[in-house]
Short mmCIF file of C-alpha atoms in Angstrom, two decimals:
data_model
loop_
_atom_site.label_atom_id
_atom_site.label_comp_id
_atom_site.label_asym_id
_atom_site.label_seq_id
_atom_site.Cartn_x
_atom_site.Cartn_y
_atom_site.Cartn_z
CA ILE A 8 17.08 -58.82 -100.13
CA LEU A 9 16.92 -55.32 -99.99
CA LEU A 10 15.00 -54.62 -101.82
CA ASN A 11 12.42 -56.90 -100.85
CA GLU A 12 12.60 -56.00 -97.72
CA LEU A 13 12.37 -51.83 -98.99
CA ILE A 14 9.50 -53.72 -100.98
CA PHE A 15 7.77 -54.95 -98.37
CA TRP A 16 8.19 -51.67 -96.35
CA LEU A 17 6.01 -50.32 -98.31
CA LYS A 18 3.61 -52.18 -99.11
CA TYR A 19 2.73 -52.55 -95.62
CA ASN A 20 3.84 -49.35 -94.32
CA LEU A 21 3.32 -45.91 -96.66
CA ASP A 22 2.13 -43.69 -94.23
CA SER A 23 4.47 -44.75 -91.63
CA PHE A 24 7.41 -44.35 -94.99
CA LYS A 25 6.62 -41.25 -94.57
CA GLN A 26 5.82 -39.65 -91.47
CA LEU A 27 9.00 -41.37 -90.46
CA SER A 28 11.21 -38.81 -92.48
CA GLU A 29 9.49 -36.04 -91.22
CA THR A 30 9.84 -37.56 -87.84
CA PRO A 31 12.41 -36.10 -85.36
CA ASN A 32 14.97 -38.53 -84.04
CA ASN A 33 14.05 -40.37 -80.73
CA ALA A 34 17.14 -41.62 -78.81
CA VAL A 35 15.05 -44.00 -77.08
CA LEU A 36 13.15 -45.25 -80.05
CA THR A 37 16.94 -45.54 -81.41
CA ASN A 38 17.38 -47.58 -78.65
CA ALA A 39 14.19 -49.71 -79.07
CA ILE A 40 15.56 -50.18 -82.57
CA ASN A 41 18.73 -51.69 -82.01
CA TYR A 42 17.73 -53.73 -79.55
CA ILE A 43 15.81 -55.68 -81.98
CA ASN A 44 18.14 -55.80 -84.25
CA ASP A 45 20.84 -56.72 -82.90
CA HIS A 46 18.24 -59.41 -80.57
CA ILE A 47 15.57 -61.05 -83.46
CA ASP A 48 16.09 -64.18 -82.87
CA THR A 49 15.66 -64.14 -79.60
CA VAL A 50 13.73 -60.99 -79.62
CA LYS A 51 9.92 -62.22 -77.52
CA GLY A 52 7.85 -59.34 -78.35
CA PRO A 53 7.22 -54.83 -76.80
CA LEU A 54 8.33 -56.34 -72.81
CA ASP A 55 11.89 -57.73 -73.81
CA VAL A 56 12.88 -54.63 -75.53
CA ALA A 57 11.26 -52.59 -72.61
CA GLN A 58 12.95 -53.85 -70.02
CA SER A 59 16.16 -53.80 -71.58
CA ILE A 60 16.57 -49.84 -72.48
CA PHE A 61 14.77 -49.26 -68.85
CA VAL A 62 11.08 -47.93 -70.14
CA SER A 63 7.83 -48.84 -70.29
CA GLU A 64 5.83 -51.41 -71.90
CA ALA A 65 3.40 -48.56 -72.77
CA TYR A 66 6.03 -45.78 -73.78
CA LEU A 67 7.66 -47.97 -75.75
CA PHE A 68 3.88 -48.47 -77.48
CA TYR A 69 3.37 -44.44 -77.62
CA LEU A 70 6.83 -44.03 -79.47
CA PHE A 71 6.10 -46.40 -82.62
CA LYS A 72 2.63 -45.29 -82.89
CA LYS A 73 3.76 -41.65 -82.96
CA HIS A 74 7.28 -41.91 -85.14
CA LEU A 75 6.21 -45.20 -86.79
CA ASN A 76 2.98 -45.90 -87.29
CA VAL A 77 2.98 -49.39 -86.15
CA THR A 78 2.88 -51.34 -82.70
CA PRO A 79 6.33 -52.27 -81.62
CA LYS A 80 4.59 -55.92 -81.67
CA ASN A 81 3.67 -55.62 -85.06
CA TYR A 82 7.66 -54.50 -85.99
CA ILE A 83 9.23 -56.89 -84.36
CA MET A 84 6.69 -59.29 -86.28
CA GLN A 85 7.52 -57.49 -89.34
CA LYS A 86 11.27 -57.90 -88.98
CA LYS A 87 10.97 -61.88 -87.76
CA MET A 88 9.18 -61.75 -91.61
CA LEU A 89 11.52 -60.14 -92.95
CA LYS A 90 14.69 -62.24 -91.86
CA ALA A 91 12.99 -65.64 -92.59
CA GLU A 92 11.79 -64.36 -95.79
CA ARG A 93 16.01 -64.02 -96.76
CA LEU A 94 16.42 -66.79 -94.72
CA ILE A 95 14.61 -68.99 -97.21
CA GLN A 96 16.00 -67.40 -100.24
CA ASN A 97 18.77 -68.37 -99.63
CA GLY A 98 17.93 -72.19 -99.52
CA GLU A 99 16.86 -72.73 -95.82
CA LYS A 100 14.65 -75.60 -94.88
CA PHE A 101 11.35 -74.23 -93.17
CA ASN A 102 11.95 -75.80 -89.91
CA ASN A 103 15.58 -74.41 -89.54
CA VAL A 104 14.17 -70.52 -90.42
CA CYS A 105 11.50 -71.38 -87.88
CA LYS A 106 13.74 -71.73 -85.17
CA LYS A 107 16.25 -69.19 -85.96
CA ILE A 108 13.72 -67.08 -85.87
CA GLY A 109 12.73 -67.72 -82.24
CA TYR A 110 9.43 -69.43 -83.15
CA SER A 111 9.04 -72.77 -81.22
CA ASP A 112 5.99 -73.99 -83.19
CA TYR A 113 5.97 -74.32 -87.10
CA SER A 114 2.62 -73.59 -86.85
CA ILE A 115 2.52 -70.11 -85.84
CA PHE A 116 5.43 -70.11 -87.67
CA PHE A 117 3.70 -70.60 -90.35
CA ARG A 118 0.18 -68.56 -90.04
CA THR A 119 2.89 -65.13 -89.17
CA TYR A 120 4.48 -65.39 -92.63
CA LYS A 121 1.23 -66.71 -94.72
CA LYS A 122 -0.30 -63.34 -93.17
CA TYR A 123 2.09 -61.44 -94.41
CA PHE A 124 3.12 -62.11 -96.82
CA GLY A 125 -0.42 -63.53 -98.49
CA LYS A 126 1.64 -66.74 -99.38
CA ALA A 127 3.06 -70.19 -97.98
CA PRO A 128 6.88 -69.77 -97.21
CA SER A 129 7.03 -73.07 -99.24
CA LYS A 130 5.79 -70.51 -102.64
#
């Protein structure tokens, strides 16, 4: 599962992966990433993250683009999709996966999953 996550990250973010190793530590960015990881099932978007760590959404966007070369929204979606993939590989039903990662509508989950992995969840 971890190998799949690494391959996915490299496939979609090779440039940002290279940049990440050259980037100095940033406490606000670290707090944001930790919050996302701890609340991936319930976080709805960047505004949730920004409010929880007491920064503006614009500043959060700036930090993610500068240090990770990805928007906070896309980072959250990637994390949700990686978790969905792990759950599906563990035999979870698609509707349950959809709900477990915070989607209320299966069709939105399906489209997002297909966009990131290039295949339907059933494949």
